[in-house]
Amino acid sequence: MESLFGLVEPRDDVLAGELTESRFAASLEEVIAGTAPDTYADAGHFFAATFPSAGLKSLLNEVLGRISGGKPDGASVIRLETNLGGGKTHNLIALFHAARGRLDAGRATEFMDASLLPTQPVDQVGAFVGTSTGAQSFPEVAGITPRTVWGYLALQVGGATGYELVRADDEALTAPGSDAIKRMLGDRPSLLLIDEIARYYHVAKGVRVGETTLASQTTAFLMALMEAVDGLPHAALVITTTGVTDAFGEATSDVLEAINEARSLMARKELVLRPSEEPDLPKILARRLFKELESGSAAAAAAEAYAEAADAAYASGLDLPEGMVGSGWASEVARTYPFHPTLIRILDKRLSTIPNFQRTRGALRLLARAVRRLWAQQPDRTYLIHPHHIDLAERVIAEELSSRLERPQFEPVIRADIASQAGAELSHAERVDERMGAHYGRRLATAVYLYSLTRDVPGVQPPELFGALLVPGDDPNLLQKALDGLETACWYLHADVRGYRFSTEASLVKLIQEAESEISVTKARTKATKILTDQFRDSALKVRRFWDDAKVPDNAEDAWLVVMHWDDFGDPRGVDPHGATPPKIQELWERTPSGGVREYRNRLVVLAPSMGTHEAMVRAVKTHLALEELSASSDTLNALTPEKRSELKDKAKESALMARVAVCNHVNALYVPTGQGLEAVQLDQVTTSSVWPNQTDAILNRLAAMEKTLRAGDKAIDPAHVKNKLGDLMKRPQPTEELVKAFARRPDLKMVFDRAQLVSLISAGVRNGVWEYQDPDRGDDGWATKERPGASIRLAADVLLHPPGSAPAPAEQACPLCDTVHPGRGCPDETLNGSPSGGTQLGLQQAKPAEFTGIGAAGSAFAQARSAAADTQRESLLELKIEIDHLGAGGSPELLRLHSIVPAATLGANLTYDVDVVVALGDSQLHAAKVSYLGTPGDYAPLREALKQLIGPRESVLKASVTAVFANPLPLSGDVVERFAQAARDTGPTKCRISMRTESDG
């Protein structure tokens, strides 16, 4: 899309900087006297730069139609009402030029009904401007110096002759009657213009006239004048008033009261017009500032581009005002072209509420300077004039929006936070842009500043702010990022329910930055070391802090996380995760503390800081220390408002979390043993929602994601794959303990954190015929093979794994009751089985147990309970109960594992879930959530995800159980029970109690 600079051209006086204050402040008296600048005195120039607003058209039609006789029913008295600078005087000048015959007939059709123009110039024109005289001091006219408004108007309209009709009243300071005024005006076309009379009222109140004041006499005169004009068919009076809240508002009320009282004396009421309305403002400004444009196609192109940009930004997640999304936005952009709609609203609804700004006049004054600077700089991607194009780096513009508006204290705010002057230190917004490499910060800050200048509630909500800035081609993510950067950098920027605003009151940012400057880097690093110590604690991985103790033991039992310190790596303060492994880390992995070769290399991972992130960590920790000190300072707290004290405490709490996050994001290079040596892995970015109470658990999760761990719930390993990896080792008998050591030695294998997984691995290998298991102490019963998988598996030096085919054939055993061999059948001697015919009932003197228990990892506990039942010749499972008792983090996965052993859809199983959990919330021990549940799996379903989210990584106390009662007893050696056993091994809890109730002797 073509930029604005090739489509519209500012007027020469705008580019030349010739629109001085005198040119902006139109003077009706100077125009009448012929001493005004050409901008106003030359009617051709004047109308060329004037937009024909609806208010101006109505004014010309009403007044000139009445004077000329073309509109006999035209209003005799018209009141122009608007704020200061709202265009009243400009309209009076237009009316004066047109009445004097200076409105060219060719251009007249643009401004009015040309048929209503007087055929001859109106000679009887009298004008009074209340800001240019004293109470009794008026300019000399025809050699006479009048003392009152009526004397001054009489001299202008009728010269010395007309003045004689009111001389006595002028000299006595008393108001003439309506008859005298009628005689003075006569039947000739007459136009009377009274501008800004409220100011005159203010001074006239100080002049006593008998028992009244000159102000009271002026009120009487206005009433008589309106009555007189209303009675003359070719006379018209135009009087201007401002709002009662503007300067001299009380006097304005007096004028309005006089008009109200005069209504009873008039045949018709006065007509109230506004010189311009809000929709006229962009056209008024464009007409005055730019040369004649054929901007229809350019406006349409810009409107389409801005609408598409808004829709795309909104779709990407940027929050925008409702009015910017949809087809209506394109129409709005086209209507205000070449200005952004938001800039017009700020000028009309925000700045115009400040008396010294003066609406249209103030907008012209400000935009003339802004346009001149914008065209001199011509920045890229300028398609409309936005609020951020009001360049506060320009001294005059900054003063226009601070000192001129009686807000001089805002000048240091501008220089510190928004825009610096050439050669000065960069503002905070400019530093945000410097860090981002994009110009979003200063644009945002400039717009926020304009929204802060209002007599009403200052501030802007983010959607409106983003909408004011958005240009086709902007990155919505960078807009949000820049706003976040301003919040943390600007000294005078405040954010609350009112939105973003600048104030002369320093924000907490300045206080915090000053406190940060008092904290040394050494102190911050010391605090960061303590945070690092607290953040990584023993878990399934034991933590060894290298700066405290570099001697990491070499054994198969313990798995170590060695945390390195930034001081271990000199000036870089870290490692390059993408480069070669640092020698210090390589030596730690390969050598024991005594200098020997480290045997168990698969039991050690190393965590080191990454280079390039150290300074960010130091900054975050300094902020935390600064907020800690400020929160503990009674002097600081006493100097703050309650709202700021609360905000400070919230920030201090938040900073503690942010410091933890920063430390974790600095120390995030993980070295993991693999078959090719140490592999460097850069951990995921930690956020406030993802930081763990014990970050060691996050290391475990990352290792699990790499399929490096063998923990409860991890995917089972293929025994054949392990046998192939171990090669010749498994071709001869090996203690099962050697399997533990093999996993500890071999970096190409998983790191074992749950020995029950190795028990399951051995069991699976036995069932699949990969190897055979022997417990020598149990003789032939100690063998477990593919055909006889029943033995209970242990990991020890005195039990062995053999190649397949090593087990001896089982000998047939004689029955201990009848001393005969009858495999698979009951004892043939009924007397020995307790038949009614009598007998000794050998072996049945004591009832066998019917409930069996196992404790430990789920797979092992299940095997213990089932083996115990099998040892007493129990055959059927009536009830199965699994219980967990968990304390600490990690409760959520344990609960999921508990519910994985017996599926809820198991046929013939009546399941009961019992859950009691207490979850710690935050750092305070007083904040906790308690949940209790007892019922069916179906009723539990809605709670499942909620409990998972609640427990998450938090500390908890969890007691839970699953009880399954089977309508039809299940064979202990059957497929269903074996599926339960497999689930216990594969996905069961890491520690639990499993109880089996079987058939009884009775």
XYZ file of N, CA, C and O in Angstrom, residues 738-878:
564
model
N 23.425 -58.700 39.125
C 24.289 -58.265 38.029
C 23.487 -57.492 36.978
O 24.013 -56.622 36.293
N 22.189 -57.822 36.863
C 21.342 -57.073 35.943
C 21.200 -55.618 36.402
O 21.213 -54.690 35.601
N 21.070 -55.438 37.719
C 21.009 -54.086 38.287
C 22.281 -53.317 37.934
O 22.251 -52.160 37.499
N 23.429 -53.977 38.100
C 24.717 -53.323 37.836
C 24.908 -53.049 36.352
O 25.497 -52.033 35.964
N 24.394 -53.964 35.512
C 24.519 -53.754 34.068
C 23.780 -52.494 33.647
O 24.277 -51.701 32.836
N 22.567 -52.283 34.183
C 21.820 -51.070 33.877
C 22.537 -49.835 34.421
O 22.441 -48.755 33.846
N 23.219 -49.960 35.519
C 23.959 -48.829 36.087
C 25.211 -48.522 35.282
O 25.651 -47.368 35.234
N 25.811 -49.545 34.645
C 27.049 -49.346 33.887
C 26.782 -48.828 32.485
O 27.518 -47.977 31.987
N 25.754 -49.356 31.833
C 25.592 -49.170 30.390
C 24.810 -47.898 30.074
O 23.593 -47.841 30.271
N 25.474 -46.840 29.524
C 24.761 -45.598 29.175
C 23.733 -45.782 28.072
O 22.885 -44.919 27.874
N 23.820 -46.915 27.334
C 22.848 -47.129 26.274
C 21.574 -47.777 26.785
O 20.651 -48.051 26.011
N 21.508 -48.056 28.113
C 20.300 -48.595 28.720
C 19.584 -47.502 29.508
O 20.113 -46.405 29.703
N 18.409 -47.833 29.983
C 17.638 -46.868 30.768
C 18.224 -46.744 32.173
O 18.898 -47.660 32.665
N 17.915 -45.597 32.811
C 18.280 -45.411 34.208
C 17.155 -45.988 35.071
O 15.990 -45.600 34.919
N 17.500 -46.902 35.955
C 16.501 -47.590 36.758
C 16.226 -46.798 38.032
O 17.141 -46.516 38.811
N 14.943 -46.453 38.223
C 14.531 -45.778 39.444
C 13.533 -46.616 40.242
O 13.197 -46.254 41.362
N 13.078 -47.702 39.662
C 12.151 -48.600 40.345
C 12.617 -50.027 40.099
O 12.455 -50.579 39.007
N 13.232 -50.652 41.124
C 13.774 -51.997 40.962
C 12.671 -53.006 40.645
O 12.932 -54.079 40.084
N 11.430 -52.654 41.006
C 10.328 -53.549 40.671
C 10.188 -53.706 39.159
O 9.703 -54.744 38.681
N 10.626 -52.696 38.416
C 10.593 -52.812 36.959
C 11.546 -53.916 36.493
O 11.277 -54.627 35.522
N 12.695 -54.066 37.178
C 13.619 -55.146 36.817
C 13.031 -56.498 37.209
O 13.242 -57.500 36.514
N 12.291 -56.520 38.337
C 11.607 -57.761 38.711
C 10.613 -58.136 37.613
O 10.534 -59.310 37.189
N 9.860 -57.133 37.125
C 8.907 -57.395 36.045
C 9.633 -57.810 34.773
O 9.150 -58.668 34.020
N 10.792 -57.202 34.519
C 11.580 -57.555 33.342
C 12.012 -59.021 33.401
O 11.901 -59.761 32.415
N 12.520 -59.432 34.572
C 12.938 -60.828 34.728
C 11.749 -61.756 34.561
O 11.819 -62.781 33.879
N 10.606 -61.419 35.200
C 9.398 -62.249 35.085
C 8.962 -62.387 33.637
O 8.625 -63.488 33.170
N 8.962 -61.254 32.904
C 8.569 -61.296 31.497
C 9.539 -62.154 30.698
O 9.133 -62.905 29.798
N 10.835 -62.040 31.023
C 11.820 -62.866 30.325
C 11.626 -64.338 30.585
O 11.816 -65.179 29.700
N 11.239 -64.680 31.842
C 10.962 -66.082 32.170
C 9.752 -66.564 31.382
O 9.771 -67.637 30.764
N 8.673 -65.788 31.375
C 7.453 -66.202 30.680
C 7.668 -66.360 29.182
O 7.056 -67.195 28.538
N 8.566 -65.524 28.636
C 8.807 -65.541 27.191
C 9.941 -66.467 26.789
O 10.308 -66.516 25.605
N 10.555 -67.151 27.772
C 11.621 -68.085 27.451
C 12.931 -67.428 27.089
O 13.776 -68.040 26.422
N 13.120 -66.182 27.519
C 14.380 -65.481 27.229
C 15.482 -65.972 28.163
O 16.652 -66.077 27.804
N 15.150 -66.310 29.390
C 16.061 -66.851 30.392
C 15.255 -67.621 31.427
O 14.026 -67.633 31.390
N 15.964 -68.239 32.331
C 15.332 -68.969 33.426
C 15.894 -68.454 34.741
O 17.029 -67.987 34.803
N 15.084 -68.542 35.769
C 15.411 -67.968 37.082
C 15.594 -69.093 38.096
O 14.848 -70.081 38.085
N 16.605 -68.936 38.965
C 16.842 -69.951 40.011
C 17.125 -69.307 41.342
O 17.974 -68.402 41.439
N 16.389 -69.767 42.358
C 16.694 -69.437 43.755
C 17.237 -70.721 44.382
O 16.473 -71.610 44.767
N 18.568 -70.875 44.449
C 19.161 -72.153 44.880
C 18.682 -72.602 46.249
O 18.593 -73.810 46.511
N 18.382 -71.705 47.142
C 17.986 -72.097 48.504
C 16.673 -72.875 48.526
O 16.372 -73.560 49.502
N 15.884 -72.777 47.474
C 14.588 -73.444 47.444
C 14.607 -74.745 46.643
O 13.570 -75.343 46.378
N 15.806 -75.147 46.243
C 15.929 -76.401 45.519
C 15.202 -76.354 44.201
O 15.214 -75.335 43.497
N 14.536 -77.472 43.854
C 13.821 -77.527 42.578
C 12.667 -76.524 42.539
O 12.286 -76.034 41.472
N 12.081 -76.228 43.728
C 10.983 -75.258 43.747
C 11.456 -73.841 43.457
O 10.644 -72.944 43.227
N 12.759 -73.620 43.501
C 13.301 -72.279 43.272
C 13.469 -71.931 41.816
O 13.921 -70.829 41.503
N 13.161 -72.854 40.915
C 13.283 -72.581 39.484
C 11.985 -71.950 38.945
O 10.883 -72.303 39.351
N 12.175 -70.978 38.036
C 11.057 -70.398 37.280
C 11.419 -70.461 35.810
O 12.473 -69.955 35.399
N 10.579 -71.112 35.025
C 10.835 -71.265 33.596
C 9.576 -70.894 32.820
O 8.539 -70.560 33.408
N 9.687 -70.958 31.515
C 8.534 -70.660 30.675
C 7.374 -71.592 31.003
O 6.218 -71.186 31.009
N 7.718 -72.875 31.320
C 6.685 -73.846 31.652
C 6.235 -73.723 33.097
O 5.102 -74.058 33.439
N 7.134 -73.266 33.987
C 6.821 -73.153 35.420
C 7.182 -71.742 35.898
O 8.211 -71.541 36.544
N 6.350 -70.710 35.596
C 6.721 -69.320 35.928
C 6.351 -68.890 37.331
O 6.320 -67.699 37.627
N 6.113 -69.831 38.265
C 5.492 -69.458 39.532
C 6.390 -68.889 40.587
O 5.910 -68.329 41.559
N 7.729 -69.036 40.523
C 8.597 -68.618 41.628
C 8.562 -67.105 41.815
O 8.404 -66.346 40.872
N 8.713 -66.675 43.083
C 8.777 -65.247 43.407
C 10.177 -64.731 43.106
O 11.167 -65.283 43.561
N 10.247 -63.618 42.307
C 11.524 -63.098 41.813
C 12.146 -62.154 42.835
O 11.456 -61.311 43.417
N 13.483 -62.311 43.041
C 14.237 -61.390 43.893
C 15.450 -60.870 43.122
O 15.924 -61.516 42.182
N 15.911 -59.699 43.541
C 17.154 -59.143 43.008
C 18.210 -59.259 44.095
O 18.147 -58.553 45.106
N 19.142 -60.154 43.913
C 20.135 -60.400 44.953
C 21.326 -61.120 44.346
O 21.313 -61.568 43.189
N 22.372 -61.259 45.140
C 23.578 -61.954 44.683
C 23.424 -63.463 44.729
O 24.192 -64.191 44.076
N 22.420 -63.972 45.480
C 22.295 -65.426 45.661
C 21.196 -66.040 44.810
O 20.842 -67.202 45.001
N 20.609 -65.297 43.891
C 19.645 -65.862 42.934
C 20.160 -65.575 41.531
O 20.833 -64.562 41.301
N 19.882 -66.495 40.600
C 20.571 -66.480 39.320
C 19.606 -66.428 38.145
O 18.468 -66.906 38.221
N 20.116 -65.891 37.045
C 19.471 -66.002 35.738
C 20.304 -66.953 34.886
O 21.543 -66.844 34.838
N 19.638 -67.888 34.227
C 20.311 -68.884 33.401
C 19.823 -68.771 31.970
O 18.696 -68.326 31.719
N 20.647 -69.271 31.038
C 20.155 -69.399 29.665
C 19.003 -70.379 29.633
O 18.890 -71.261 30.499
N 18.076 -70.285 28.652
C 16.959 -71.220 28.555
C 17.449 -72.672 28.476
O 18.485 -72.965 27.868
N 16.709 -73.595 29.118
C 17.064 -75.008 29.111
C 17.963 -75.430 30.245
O 18.376 -76.594 30.305
N 18.275 -74.529 31.120
C 19.174 -74.855 32.231
C 18.464 -75.562 33.374
O 19.091 -76.274 34.154
N 17.166 -75.376 33.541
C 16.442 -75.932 34.689
C 16.283 -77.442 34.539
O 16.015 -77.946 33.443
N 16.454 -78.233 35.639
C 16.235 -79.680 35.581
C 14.742 -79.988 35.452
O 13.890 -79.168 35.814
N 14.466 -81.173 34.910
C 13.072 -81.590 34.823
C 12.519 -81.760 36.223
O 13.188 -82.313 37.106
N 11.281 -81.329 36.487
C 10.731 -81.412 37.843
C 10.426 -82.867 38.227
O 9.913 -83.641 37.420
N 10.813 -83.257 39.432
C 10.521 -84.611 39.936
C 9.087 -84.654 40.426
O 8.556 -83.676 40.941
N 8.418 -85.843 40.226
C 7.060 -86.002 40.708
C 7.089 -86.144 42.226
O 7.858 -86.931 42.774
N 6.255 -85.418 42.918
C 6.257 -85.364 44.369
C 5.139 -86.240 44.932
O 4.002 -86.229 44.443
N 5.473 -87.028 45.970
C 4.457 -87.838 46.659
C 3.623 -86.959 47.555
O 4.101 -85.968 48.121
N 2.322 -87.326 47.652
C 1.400 -86.566 48.501
C 1.816 -86.727 49.953
O 2.043 -87.853 50.421
N 1.976 -85.638 50.722
C 2.387 -85.751 52.131
C 1.329 -86.384 52.997
O 1.587 -86.762 54.127
N 0.073 -86.553 52.448
C -1.000 -87.113 53.260
C -1.154 -88.627 53.062
O -1.318 -89.385 54.022
N -1.057 -89.009 51.738
C -1.271 -90.432 51.474
C -0.029 -91.138 50.961
O -0.037 -92.334 50.677
N 1.057 -90.347 50.772
C 2.346 -90.872 50.333
C 2.243 -91.532 48.952
O 2.986 -92.474 48.641
N 1.284 -91.068 48.135
C 1.193 -91.555 46.756
C 1.277 -90.366 45.811
O 1.100 -89.218 46.217
N 1.583 -90.648 44.516
C 1.672 -89.605 43.499
C 0.339 -89.514 42.771
O -0.107 -90.492 42.175
N -0.320 -88.368 42.878
C -1.574 -88.164 42.147
C -1.651 -86.708 41.674
O -2.430 -85.907 42.174
N -0.776 -86.299 40.699
C -0.704 -84.886 40.252
C -2.035 -84.405 39.676
O -2.672 -85.118 38.901
N -2.468 -83.257 40.123
C -3.686 -82.639 39.600
C -4.959 -83.235 40.114
O -6.040 -82.845 39.685
N -4.901 -84.253 41.019
C -6.127 -84.863 41.542
C -6.128 -84.797 43.055
O -5.077 -84.707 43.697
N -7.301 -84.892 43.642
C -7.409 -84.927 45.092
C -6.891 -86.248 45.652
O -6.699 -87.244 44.932
N -6.664 -86.259 46.955
C -6.132 -87.458 47.613
C -7.176 -88.573 47.542
O -8.346 -88.372 47.911
N -6.787 -89.804 47.046
C -7.777 -90.878 46.895
C -8.270 -91.439 48.212
O -9.311 -92.066 48.269
N -7.550 -91.258 49.278
C -7.962 -91.797 50.586
C -8.931 -90.824 51.230
O -8.538 -89.776 51.736
N -10.267 -91.172 51.186
C -11.277 -90.233 51.695
C -11.144 -89.989 53.179
O -11.465 -88.925 53.674
N -10.638 -90.991 53.871
C -10.516 -90.799 55.321
C -9.501 -89.732 55.626
O -9.593 -89.050 56.643
N -8.524 -89.574 54.731
C -7.517 -88.546 54.957
C -8.039 -87.168 54.556
O -7.415 -86.163 54.843
N -9.181 -87.140 53.846
C -9.773 -85.854 53.452
C -10.925 -85.471 54.361
O -11.671 -84.564 54.080
N -11.128 -86.245 55.455
C -12.169 -85.869 56.427
C -13.542 -86.267 55.973
O -14.474 -85.503 56.123
N -13.725 -87.527 55.415
C -15.057 -87.968 54.983
C -15.915 -88.292 56.172
O -15.418 -88.548 57.267
N -17.219 -88.359 56.007
C -18.119 -88.654 57.133
C -17.878 -90.008 57.748
O -18.274 -90.245 58.876
N -17.219 -90.911 56.965
C -17.018 -92.257 57.523
C -15.989 -92.288 58.625
O -15.747 -93.306 59.224
N -15.377 -91.128 58.824
C -14.400 -91.071 59.923
C -12.995 -91.060 59.397
O -12.740 -91.043 58.212
N -12.031 -91.065 60.240
C -10.610 -90.993 59.856
C -9.887 -90.083 60.773
O -10.450 -89.467 61.670
N -8.609 -90.008 60.460
C -7.754 -89.217 61.361
C -7.714 -87.749 60.976
O -7.311 -86.908 61.767
N -8.137 -87.388 59.679
C -8.079 -85.988 59.192
C -6.680 -85.400 59.342
O -6.483 -84.305 59.833
N -5.664 -86.213 58.882
C -4.278 -85.756 58.991
C -4.096 -84.479 58.159
O -4.568 -84.373 57.033
N -3.346 -83.572 58.640
C -3.033 -82.307 57.910
C -4.141 -81.306 57.941
O -4.003 -80.224 57.424
N -5.285 -81.606 58.514
C -6.397 -80.657 58.499
C -6.711 -80.155 59.890
O -7.783 -79.671 60.155
N -5.779 -80.319 60.769
C -6.048 -79.923 62.150
C -6.084 -78.406 62.300
O -6.697 -77.901 63.221
N -5.421 -77.647 61.349
C -5.401 -76.171 61.465
C -5.883 -75.562 60.148
O -5.386 -75.938 59.077
N -6.848 -74.671 60.162
C -7.407 -74.060 58.943
C -6.357 -73.212 58.233
O -5.605 -72.474 58.871
N -6.303 -73.296 56.911
C -5.362 -72.494 56.120
C -5.919 -71.078 55.944
O -7.135 -70.886 55.891
N -5.010 -70.063 55.809
C -5.493 -68.676 55.669
C -6.220 -68.467 54.340
O -5.982 -69.192 53.374
N -7.091 -67.466 54.333
C -7.846 -67.139 53.112
C -7.570 -65.717 52.629
O -8.148 -65.281 51.644
N -6.717 -64.940 53.310
C -6.373 -63.573 52.896
C -4.859 -63.445 52.858
O -4.163 -63.843 53.799
N -4.348 -62.860 51.753
C -2.913 -62.805 51.515
C -2.539 -61.387 51.083
O -3.278 -60.736 50.333
N -1.375 -60.946 51.548
C -0.991 -59.536 51.365
C 0.419 -59.443 50.808
O 1.303 -60.236 51.174
N 0.641 -58.416 49.951
C 1.971 -58.067 49.466
C 2.168 -56.571 49.553
O 1.207 -55.803 49.379
N 3.393 -56.148 49.836
C 3.686 -54.717 50.001
C 4.902 -54.368 49.147
O 5.873 -55.125 49.083
N 4.866 -53.182 48.499
C 5.973 -52.710 47.685
C 5.457 -52.143 46.386
O 4.308 -51.684 46.291
N 6.320 -52.171 45.354
C 5.863 -51.774 44.028
C 4.735 -52.703 43.616
O 4.720 -53.888 43.968
N 3.775 -52.188 42.840
C 2.554 -52.939 42.577
C 2.822 -54.315 41.975
O 2.218 -55.318 42.375
N 3.742 -54.391 41.012
C 4.035 -55.678 40.394
C 4.562 -56.682 41.388
O 4.154 -57.854 41.418
N 5.486 -56.232 42.237
C 6.067 -57.113 43.248
C 5.044 -57.497 44.309
O 4.947 -58.660 44.722
N 4.243 -56.513 44.763
C 3.248 -56.784 45.798
C 2.193 -57.770 45.301
O 1.753 -58.671 46.039
N 1.801 -57.635 44.042
C 0.807 -58.546 43.477
C 1.373 -59.965 43.428
O 0.700 -60.946 43.780
N 2.640 -60.066 43.006
C 3.275 -61.381 42.920
C 3.407 -62.023 44.298
O 3.201 -63.236 44.473
N 3.751 -61.201 45.318
C 3.881 -61.724 46.675
C 2.547 -62.320 47.150
O 2.496 -63.441 47.670
N 1.472 -61.544 46.984
C 0.166 -61.989 47.472
C -0.297 -63.239 46.717
O -0.788 -64.212 47.311
N -0.107 -63.264 45.391
C -0.573 -64.410 44.619
C 0.263 -65.650 44.918
O -0.265 -66.761 45.013
N 1.585 -65.452 45.084
C 2.444 -66.591 45.403
C 2.084 -67.186 46.759
O 2.045 -68.408 46.943
N 1.788 -66.290 47.736
C 1.409 -66.766 49.064
C 0.113 -67.565 48.993
O -0.046 -68.601 49.663
N -0.827 -67.124 48.182
C -2.078 -67.859 48.019
C -1.839 -69.202 47.347
O -2.414 -70.232 47.735
N -0.978 -69.186 46.329
C -0.688 -70.428 45.629
C 0.027 -71.425 46.526
O -0.188 -72.642 46.446
N 0.913 -70.925 47.415
C 1.658 -71.807 48.319
C 0.725 -72.557 49.265
O 1.082 -73.623 49.798
N -0.454 -72.016 49.553
C -1.415 -72.687 50.434
C -2.536 -73.356 49.629
O -3.619 -73.608 50.146
N -2.241 -73.567 48.341
C -3.156 -74.279 47.443
C -4.513 -73.577 47.271
O -5.548 -74.213 47.068
N -4.510 -72.222 47.393
C -5.751 -71.502 47.093
C -5.879 -71.370 45.579
O -4.877 -71.170 44.864
N -7.076 -71.421 45.062
C -7.279 -71.445 43.625
C -8.139 -70.296 43.100
O -8.067 -69.961 41.920
N -8.952 -69.677 43.950
C -9.924 -68.685 43.458
C -9.753 -67.338 44.162
O -9.504 -67.294 45.369
N -9.931 -66.261 43.390
C -9.860 -64.898 43.927
C -11.278 -64.357 44.068
O -12.016 -64.223 43.086
N -11.643 -64.032 45.331
C -12.976 -63.491 45.603
C -12.973 -61.966 45.680
O -13.945 -61.308 45.289
